[in-house]
Coordinates of C-alpha atoms in Angstrom, one line a residue:
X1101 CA 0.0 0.0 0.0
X1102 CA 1.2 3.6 -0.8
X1103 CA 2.2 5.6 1.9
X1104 CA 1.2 9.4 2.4
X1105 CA 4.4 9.7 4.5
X1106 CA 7.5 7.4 3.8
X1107 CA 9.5 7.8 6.3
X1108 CA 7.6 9.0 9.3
X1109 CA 5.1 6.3 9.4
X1110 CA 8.3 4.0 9.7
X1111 CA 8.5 3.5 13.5
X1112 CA 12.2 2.9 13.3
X1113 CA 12.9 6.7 12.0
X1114 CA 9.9 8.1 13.9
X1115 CA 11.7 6.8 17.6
X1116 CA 15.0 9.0 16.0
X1117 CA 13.8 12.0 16.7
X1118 CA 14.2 13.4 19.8
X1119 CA 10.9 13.4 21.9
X1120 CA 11.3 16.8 22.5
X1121 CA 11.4 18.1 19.2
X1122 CA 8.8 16.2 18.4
X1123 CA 6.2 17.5 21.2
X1124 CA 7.6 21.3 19.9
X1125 CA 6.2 20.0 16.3
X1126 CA 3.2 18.4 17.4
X1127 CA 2.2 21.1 19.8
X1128 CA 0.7 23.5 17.9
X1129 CA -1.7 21.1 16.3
X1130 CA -2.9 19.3 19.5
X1131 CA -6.4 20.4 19.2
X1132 CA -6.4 17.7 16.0
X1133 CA -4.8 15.5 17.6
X1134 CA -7.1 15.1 20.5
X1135 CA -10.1 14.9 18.2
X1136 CA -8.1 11.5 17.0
X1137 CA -7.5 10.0 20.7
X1138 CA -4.3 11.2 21.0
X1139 CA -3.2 13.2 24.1
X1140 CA 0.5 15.1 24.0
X1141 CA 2.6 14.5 27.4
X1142 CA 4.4 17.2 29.0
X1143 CA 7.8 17.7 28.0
X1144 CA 9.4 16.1 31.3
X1145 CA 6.8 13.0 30.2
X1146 CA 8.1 13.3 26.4
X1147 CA 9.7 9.8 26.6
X1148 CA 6.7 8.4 27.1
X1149 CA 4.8 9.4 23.4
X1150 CA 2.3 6.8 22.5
X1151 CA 4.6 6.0 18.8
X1152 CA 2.0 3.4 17.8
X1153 CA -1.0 5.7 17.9
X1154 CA 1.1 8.7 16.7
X1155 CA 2.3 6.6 13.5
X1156 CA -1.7 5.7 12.7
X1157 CA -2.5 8.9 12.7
X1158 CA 0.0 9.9 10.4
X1159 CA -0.6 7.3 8.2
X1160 CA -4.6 7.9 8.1
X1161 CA -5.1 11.9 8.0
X1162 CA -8.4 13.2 8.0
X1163 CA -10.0 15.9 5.6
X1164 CA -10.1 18.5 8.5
X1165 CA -6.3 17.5 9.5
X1166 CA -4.3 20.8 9.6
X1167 CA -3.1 21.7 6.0
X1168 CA 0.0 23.3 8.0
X1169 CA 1.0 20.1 9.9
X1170 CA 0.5 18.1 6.8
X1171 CA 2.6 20.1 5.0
X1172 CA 5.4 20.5 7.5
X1173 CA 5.3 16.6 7.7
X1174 CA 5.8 16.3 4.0
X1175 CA 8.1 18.2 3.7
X1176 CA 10.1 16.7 6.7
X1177 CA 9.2 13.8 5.1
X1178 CA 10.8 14.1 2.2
X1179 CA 14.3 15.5 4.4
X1180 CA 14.5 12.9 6.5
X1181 CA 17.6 11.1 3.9
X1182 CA 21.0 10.6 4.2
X1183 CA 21.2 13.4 1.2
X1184 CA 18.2 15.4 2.7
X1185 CA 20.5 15.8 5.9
X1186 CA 23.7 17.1 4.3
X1187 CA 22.0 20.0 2.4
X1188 CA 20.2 21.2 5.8
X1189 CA 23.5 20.9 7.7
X1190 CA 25.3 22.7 5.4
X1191 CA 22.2 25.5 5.0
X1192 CA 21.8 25.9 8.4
X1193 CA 25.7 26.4 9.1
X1194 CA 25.5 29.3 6.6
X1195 CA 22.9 30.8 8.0
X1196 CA 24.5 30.0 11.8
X1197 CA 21.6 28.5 13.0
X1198 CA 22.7 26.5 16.2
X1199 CA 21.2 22.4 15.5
X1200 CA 21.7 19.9 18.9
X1201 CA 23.9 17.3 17.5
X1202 CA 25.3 14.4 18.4
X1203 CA 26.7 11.4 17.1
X1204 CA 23.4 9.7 16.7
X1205 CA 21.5 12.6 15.5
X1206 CA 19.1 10.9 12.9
X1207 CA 18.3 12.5 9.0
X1208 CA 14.7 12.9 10.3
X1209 CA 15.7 15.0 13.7
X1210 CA 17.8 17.3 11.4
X1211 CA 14.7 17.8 9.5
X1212 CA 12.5 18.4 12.6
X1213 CA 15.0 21.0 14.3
X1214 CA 15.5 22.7 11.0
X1215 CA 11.7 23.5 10.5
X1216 CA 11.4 24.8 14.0
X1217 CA 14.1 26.7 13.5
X1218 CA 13.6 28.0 10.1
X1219 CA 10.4 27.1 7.8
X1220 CA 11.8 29.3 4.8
X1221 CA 15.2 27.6 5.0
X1222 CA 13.8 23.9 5.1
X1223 CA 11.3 24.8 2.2
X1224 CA 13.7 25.6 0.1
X1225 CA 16.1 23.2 0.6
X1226 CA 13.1 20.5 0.0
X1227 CA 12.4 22.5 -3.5
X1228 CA 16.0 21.5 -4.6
X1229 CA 16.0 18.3 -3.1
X1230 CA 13.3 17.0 -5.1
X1231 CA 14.3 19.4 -7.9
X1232 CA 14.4 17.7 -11.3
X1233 CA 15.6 19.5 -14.5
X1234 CA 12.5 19.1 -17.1
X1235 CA 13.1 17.6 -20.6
X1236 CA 12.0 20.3 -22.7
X1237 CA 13.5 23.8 -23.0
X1238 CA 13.6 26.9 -25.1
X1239 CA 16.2 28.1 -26.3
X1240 CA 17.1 31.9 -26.0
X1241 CA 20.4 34.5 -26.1
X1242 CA 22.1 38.0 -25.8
X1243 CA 21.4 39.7 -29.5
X1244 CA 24.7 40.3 -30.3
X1245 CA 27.9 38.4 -30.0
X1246 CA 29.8 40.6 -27.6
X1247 CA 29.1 39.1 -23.8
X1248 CA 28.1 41.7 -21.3
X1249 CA 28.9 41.2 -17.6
X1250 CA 26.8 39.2 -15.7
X1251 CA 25.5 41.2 -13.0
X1252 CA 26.1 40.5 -9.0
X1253 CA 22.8 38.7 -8.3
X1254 CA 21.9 40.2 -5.0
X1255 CA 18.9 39.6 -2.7
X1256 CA 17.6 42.8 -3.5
X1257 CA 17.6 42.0 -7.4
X1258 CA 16.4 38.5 -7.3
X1259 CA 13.5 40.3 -5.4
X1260 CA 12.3 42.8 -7.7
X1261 CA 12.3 40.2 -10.5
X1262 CA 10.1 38.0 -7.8
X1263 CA 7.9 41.0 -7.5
X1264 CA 7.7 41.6 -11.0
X1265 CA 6.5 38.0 -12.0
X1266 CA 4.2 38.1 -8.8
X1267 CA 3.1 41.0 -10.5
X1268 CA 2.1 39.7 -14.0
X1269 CA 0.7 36.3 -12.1
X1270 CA -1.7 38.1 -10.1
X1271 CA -2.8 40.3 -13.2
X1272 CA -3.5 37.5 -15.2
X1273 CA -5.3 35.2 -12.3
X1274 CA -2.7 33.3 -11.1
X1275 CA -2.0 35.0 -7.5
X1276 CA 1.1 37.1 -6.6
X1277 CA 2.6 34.5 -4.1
X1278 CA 5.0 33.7 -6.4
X1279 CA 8.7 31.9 -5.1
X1280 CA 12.3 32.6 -6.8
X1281 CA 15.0 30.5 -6.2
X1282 CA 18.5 30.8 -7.7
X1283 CA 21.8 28.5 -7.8
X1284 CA 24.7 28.0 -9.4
X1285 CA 26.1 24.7 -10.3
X1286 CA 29.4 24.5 -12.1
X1287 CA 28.8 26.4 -15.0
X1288 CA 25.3 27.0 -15.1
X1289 CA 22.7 29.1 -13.1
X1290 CA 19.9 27.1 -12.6
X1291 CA 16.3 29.4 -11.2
X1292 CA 13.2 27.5 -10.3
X1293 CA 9.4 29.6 -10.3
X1294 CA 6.9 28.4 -8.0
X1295 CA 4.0 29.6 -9.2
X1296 CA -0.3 30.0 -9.0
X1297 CA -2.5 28.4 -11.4
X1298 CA -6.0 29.6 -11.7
X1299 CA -8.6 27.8 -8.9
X1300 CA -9.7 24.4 -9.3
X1301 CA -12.6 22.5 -7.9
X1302 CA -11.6 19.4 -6.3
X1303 CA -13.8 16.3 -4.9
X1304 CA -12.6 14.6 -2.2
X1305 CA -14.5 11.8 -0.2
X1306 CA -14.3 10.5 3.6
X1307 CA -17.0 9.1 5.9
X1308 CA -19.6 12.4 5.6
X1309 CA -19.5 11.6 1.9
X1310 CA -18.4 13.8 -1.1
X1311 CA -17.4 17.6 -0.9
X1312 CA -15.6 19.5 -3.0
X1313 CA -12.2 21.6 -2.3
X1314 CA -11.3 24.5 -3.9
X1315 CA -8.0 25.5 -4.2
X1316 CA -5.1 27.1 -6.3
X1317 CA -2.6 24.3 -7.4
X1318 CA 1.5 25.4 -7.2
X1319 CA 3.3 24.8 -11.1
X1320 CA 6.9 24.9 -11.3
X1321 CA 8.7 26.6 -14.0
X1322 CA 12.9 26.3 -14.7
X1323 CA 15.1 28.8 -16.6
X1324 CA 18.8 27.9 -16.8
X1325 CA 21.7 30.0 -17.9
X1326 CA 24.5 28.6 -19.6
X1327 CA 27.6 30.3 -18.8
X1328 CA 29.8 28.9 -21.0
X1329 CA 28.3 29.2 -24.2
X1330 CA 25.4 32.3 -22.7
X1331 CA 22.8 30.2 -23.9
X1332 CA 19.3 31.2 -21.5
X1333 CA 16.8 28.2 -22.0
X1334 CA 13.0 28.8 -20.8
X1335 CA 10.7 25.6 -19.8
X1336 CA 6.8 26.5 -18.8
X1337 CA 3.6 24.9 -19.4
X1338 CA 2.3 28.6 -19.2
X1339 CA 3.3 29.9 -23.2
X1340 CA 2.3 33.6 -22.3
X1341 CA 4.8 33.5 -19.2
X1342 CA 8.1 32.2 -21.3
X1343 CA 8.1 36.3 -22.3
X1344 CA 7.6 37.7 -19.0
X1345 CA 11.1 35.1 -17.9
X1346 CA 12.7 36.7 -21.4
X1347 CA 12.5 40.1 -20.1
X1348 CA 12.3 39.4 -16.0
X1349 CA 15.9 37.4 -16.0
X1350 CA 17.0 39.7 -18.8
X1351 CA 16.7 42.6 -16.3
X1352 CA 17.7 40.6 -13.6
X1353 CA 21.4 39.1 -14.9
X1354 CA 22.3 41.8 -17.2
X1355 CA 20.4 45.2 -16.7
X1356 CA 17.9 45.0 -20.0
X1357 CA 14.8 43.5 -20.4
X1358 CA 15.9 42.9 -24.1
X1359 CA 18.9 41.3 -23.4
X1360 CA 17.6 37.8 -24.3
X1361 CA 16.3 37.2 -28.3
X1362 CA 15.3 33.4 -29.5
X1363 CA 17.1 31.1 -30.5
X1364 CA 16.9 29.4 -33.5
X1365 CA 19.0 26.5 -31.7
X1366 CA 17.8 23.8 -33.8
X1367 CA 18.1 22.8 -37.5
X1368 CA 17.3 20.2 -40.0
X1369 CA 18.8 21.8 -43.4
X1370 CA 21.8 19.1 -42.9
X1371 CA 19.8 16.4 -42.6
X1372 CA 17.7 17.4 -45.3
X1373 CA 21.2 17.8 -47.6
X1374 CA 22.2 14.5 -46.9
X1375 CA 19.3 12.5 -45.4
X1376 CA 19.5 9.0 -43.4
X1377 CA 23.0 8.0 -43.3
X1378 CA 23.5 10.7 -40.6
X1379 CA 21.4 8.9 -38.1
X1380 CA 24.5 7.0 -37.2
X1381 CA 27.1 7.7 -33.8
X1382 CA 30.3 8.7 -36.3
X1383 CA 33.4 9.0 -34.6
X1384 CA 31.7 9.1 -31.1
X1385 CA 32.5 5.3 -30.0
X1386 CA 30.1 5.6 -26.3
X1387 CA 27.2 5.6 -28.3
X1388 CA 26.4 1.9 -29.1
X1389 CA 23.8 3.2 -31.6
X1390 CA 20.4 5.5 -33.0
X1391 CA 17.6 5.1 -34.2
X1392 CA 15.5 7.6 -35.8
X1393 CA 11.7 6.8 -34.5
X1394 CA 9.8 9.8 -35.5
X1395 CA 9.5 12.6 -38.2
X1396 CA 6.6 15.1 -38.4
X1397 CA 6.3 17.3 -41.2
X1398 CA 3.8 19.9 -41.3
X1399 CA 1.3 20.3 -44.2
X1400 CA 0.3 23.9 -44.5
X1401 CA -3.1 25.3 -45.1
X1402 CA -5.5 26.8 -42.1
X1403 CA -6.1 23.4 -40.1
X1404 CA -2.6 23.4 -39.5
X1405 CA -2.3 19.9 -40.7
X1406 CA 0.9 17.2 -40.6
X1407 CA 2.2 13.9 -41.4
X1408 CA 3.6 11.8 -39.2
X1409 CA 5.8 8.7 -39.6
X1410 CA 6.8 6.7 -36.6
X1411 CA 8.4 3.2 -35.9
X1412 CA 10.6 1.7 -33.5
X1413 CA 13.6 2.2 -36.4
X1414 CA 12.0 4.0 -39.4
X1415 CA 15.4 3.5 -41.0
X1416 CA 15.2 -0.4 -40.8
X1417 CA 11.0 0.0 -41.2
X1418 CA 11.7 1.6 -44.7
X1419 CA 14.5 -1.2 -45.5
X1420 CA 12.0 -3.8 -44.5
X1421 CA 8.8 -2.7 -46.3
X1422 CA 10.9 -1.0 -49.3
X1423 CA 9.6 2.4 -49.2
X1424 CA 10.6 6.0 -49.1
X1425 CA 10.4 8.9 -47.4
X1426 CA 11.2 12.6 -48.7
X1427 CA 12.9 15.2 -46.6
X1428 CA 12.1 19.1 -47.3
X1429 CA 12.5 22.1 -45.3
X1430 CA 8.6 21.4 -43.9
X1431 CA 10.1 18.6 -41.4
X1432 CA 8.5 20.3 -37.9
X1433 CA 10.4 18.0 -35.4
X1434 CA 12.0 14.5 -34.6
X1435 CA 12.4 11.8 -32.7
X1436 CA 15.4 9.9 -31.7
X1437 CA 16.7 7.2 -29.4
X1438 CA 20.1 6.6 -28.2
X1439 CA 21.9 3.5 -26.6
X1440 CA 25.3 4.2 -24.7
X1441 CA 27.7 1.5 -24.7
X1442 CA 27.9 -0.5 -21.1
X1443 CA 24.7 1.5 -20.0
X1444 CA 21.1 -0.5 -20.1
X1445 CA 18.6 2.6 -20.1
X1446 CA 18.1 4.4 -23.8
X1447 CA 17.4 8.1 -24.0
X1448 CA 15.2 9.3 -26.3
X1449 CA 15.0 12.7 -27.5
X1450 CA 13.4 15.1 -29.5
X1451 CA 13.9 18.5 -31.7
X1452 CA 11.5 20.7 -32.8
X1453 CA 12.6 23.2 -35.8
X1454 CA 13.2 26.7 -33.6
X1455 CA 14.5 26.9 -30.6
X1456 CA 13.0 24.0 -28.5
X1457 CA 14.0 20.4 -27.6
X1458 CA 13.2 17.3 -25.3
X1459 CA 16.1 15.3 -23.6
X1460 CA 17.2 14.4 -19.8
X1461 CA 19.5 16.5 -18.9
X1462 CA 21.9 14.1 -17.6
X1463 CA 25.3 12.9 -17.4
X1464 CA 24.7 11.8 -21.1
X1465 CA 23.2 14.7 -22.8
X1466 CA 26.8 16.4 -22.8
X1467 CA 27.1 13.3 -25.3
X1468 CA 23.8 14.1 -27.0
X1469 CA 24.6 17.7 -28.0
X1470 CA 28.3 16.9 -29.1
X1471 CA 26.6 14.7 -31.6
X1472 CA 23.9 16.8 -32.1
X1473 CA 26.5 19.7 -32.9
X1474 CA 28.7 17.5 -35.3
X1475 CA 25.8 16.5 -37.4
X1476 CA 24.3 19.7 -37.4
X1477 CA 21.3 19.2 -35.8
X1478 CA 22.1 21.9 -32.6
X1479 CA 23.5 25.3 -34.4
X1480 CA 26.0 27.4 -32.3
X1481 CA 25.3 30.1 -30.6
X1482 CA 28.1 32.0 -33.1
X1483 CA 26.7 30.3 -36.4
X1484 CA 22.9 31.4 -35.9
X1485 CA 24.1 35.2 -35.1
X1486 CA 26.3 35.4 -38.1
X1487 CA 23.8 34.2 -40.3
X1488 CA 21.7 36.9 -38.8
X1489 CA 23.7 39.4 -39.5
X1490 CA 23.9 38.9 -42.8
X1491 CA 20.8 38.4 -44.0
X1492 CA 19.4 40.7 -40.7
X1493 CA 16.6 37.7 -40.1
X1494 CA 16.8 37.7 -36.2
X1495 CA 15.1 40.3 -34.4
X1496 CA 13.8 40.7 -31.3
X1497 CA 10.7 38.8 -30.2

């Protein structure tokens, strides 16, 4: 059966937590508590905590359990790991927040003491802690070819780019609670948006019967920098927003809402030129092979309509059934997988004409793009803004 909570429904981590810090948890929430038959002991008494009834009703919330403790357990939850642990210690020695530790302190006390010491802190640890980088991303960059300066990203910055998205959120029905966190790993600066979506009507069901809930679910966008190569990359369910990040982070890193311009990252002219043969690894010998399993080519005419071929090899499908098919500048996107040598999992990918593609950013997509760059699929940064400026195509969106 699925748990609600992992790791404090497990008796064995529950008992690591000191009794005290437990009670200083629990307290504010006894009222609940009580309703469910169980009674807090004083803080001399803490020893004696009643862990099998504690654990049940952890395991078995009610609808009218408090949305606060439920989301401080969560979130605890989720900390209470080996790898949970280490980022906490590490945040709350920056911030000189004073944890009792000894050498038996558990993942899951860490947790505890940091939330009652610092929500904020905890919260946003947990957002990178379950932080995954999404697949697809757009691709954007400065307009010219001479770098500016990135500018110091200081609290009071970051902020008035909060306040500005908060801002355009609210004004389209999305709230202004909106959450900004920045890091920087290696070369990269990686920002993660917590955002509003409109209200949603939700039915839920216990022993009264059904009722609904109404409530504004969080979305997550992710914008990445690219130091290296100043390559700014967007991903948002929310289209209208991806232009609001253009000019927000453009204001924010180097001092003009205009910095950024698309992209046009991605490009199939050279696989048009010389068709199949370069769906093959060349002269990179860690990738075992590819197969091509998608093209989509788009039609024209007012219902926007397309062709789609698709296969687990269209390559070896097309060798197999003896036919054909034509590449022309109205391919729209495709699909590909690779295998790694000595590596079991495949990873598929796709590019979309423009400035958008899908792949895990992984340990193996550094592999992906060097291929993608030799074949001429991913364009440099230097090659799209020199074919700009001599034909002037690029301009800002």
């Amino acid at each position: 059966m699925s748990r609600f909570l992992k790791h404090l429904t497990d008796p064995e981590v529950v008992r690591t937590i000191d009794p005290r810090h437990l009670l200083e948890l629990l307290s504010p929430h006894q009222t609940y508590l009580s309703s469910r038959g169980f009674n807090l002991p004083a803080v001399p008494s803490a020893s004696k905590l009643d862990y099998e009834k504690l654990i049940y009703i952890l395991e078995t919330p009610l609808i009218d359990a408090p949305q606060d403790l439920l989301n401080a357990l969560g979130m605890i939850n989720d900390m209470a790991t080996e790898q949970g642990m280490d980022a906490l210690l590490s945040a709350a020695q920056q911030a000189s927040i004073a944890l009792r530790l000894s050498g038996q302190t558990s993942p899951a006390d860490v947790a505890v003491q940091v939330w009652l010491a610092n929500p904020a802190m905890l919260e946003a640890q947990h957002t990178w802690h379950t932080f995954k980088m999404p697949r697809r991303m757009e691709c954007f960059s400065p307009a010219t070819d001479n770098d500016s300066p990135l500018l110091q990203l200081t609290s009071n910055r970051i902020e008035a780019c909060r306040v500005n998205i908060g801002d355009w959120m609210d004004n389209h029905n999305r709230s202004s609670a909106a959450q900004l966190l920045l890091r920087e790993t290696g070369e990269t600066i990686v920002a993660t948006v917590r955002r509003g979506d409109p209200f949603r009507r939700v039915e839920t069901i216990d022993n009264h019967g059904i009722r609904a809930v109404h409530l504004r679910p969080a979305a997550k966008d992710t914008m990445t920098l690219c130091r290296r190569e100043n390559i700014f990359q967007i991903n948002s369910q929310l289209k209208s927003a991806r232009e609001v990040y253009r000019r927000c982070f453009g204001d924010l890193m180097y001092g003009s809402p205009d910095h950024f311009i698309e992209l046009p990252r991605y490009n199939f002219d050279a696989f048009v030129e010389h068709g199949f043969e370069m769906i093959s690894p060349g002269d990179l010998d860690a990738i075992e092979y590819i197969a091509l399993t998608e093209v989509r080519f788009r039609n024209g005419g007012s219902q926007n309509p397309y062709t789609i071929y698709g296969a687990d090899d269209l390559i070896v499908d097309m060798e197999e059934r003896g036919y054909e098919i034509a590449l022309d500048d109205s391919i729209d996107s495709i699909s590909l997988l690779f295998k790694f040598r000595d590596v079991r999992l495949q990873r598929a990918i796709k590019l979309y004409a423009g400035n958008a593609a899908c792949y895990t950013r992984d340990e193996h997509a550094v592999l992906i793009e060097e291929w993608m760059k030799l074949k001429g699929f991913m364009l440099e940064r230097s090659q799209v803004l020199g074919a700009a400026k001599d034909d002037g195509a690029l301009a800002i969106a």
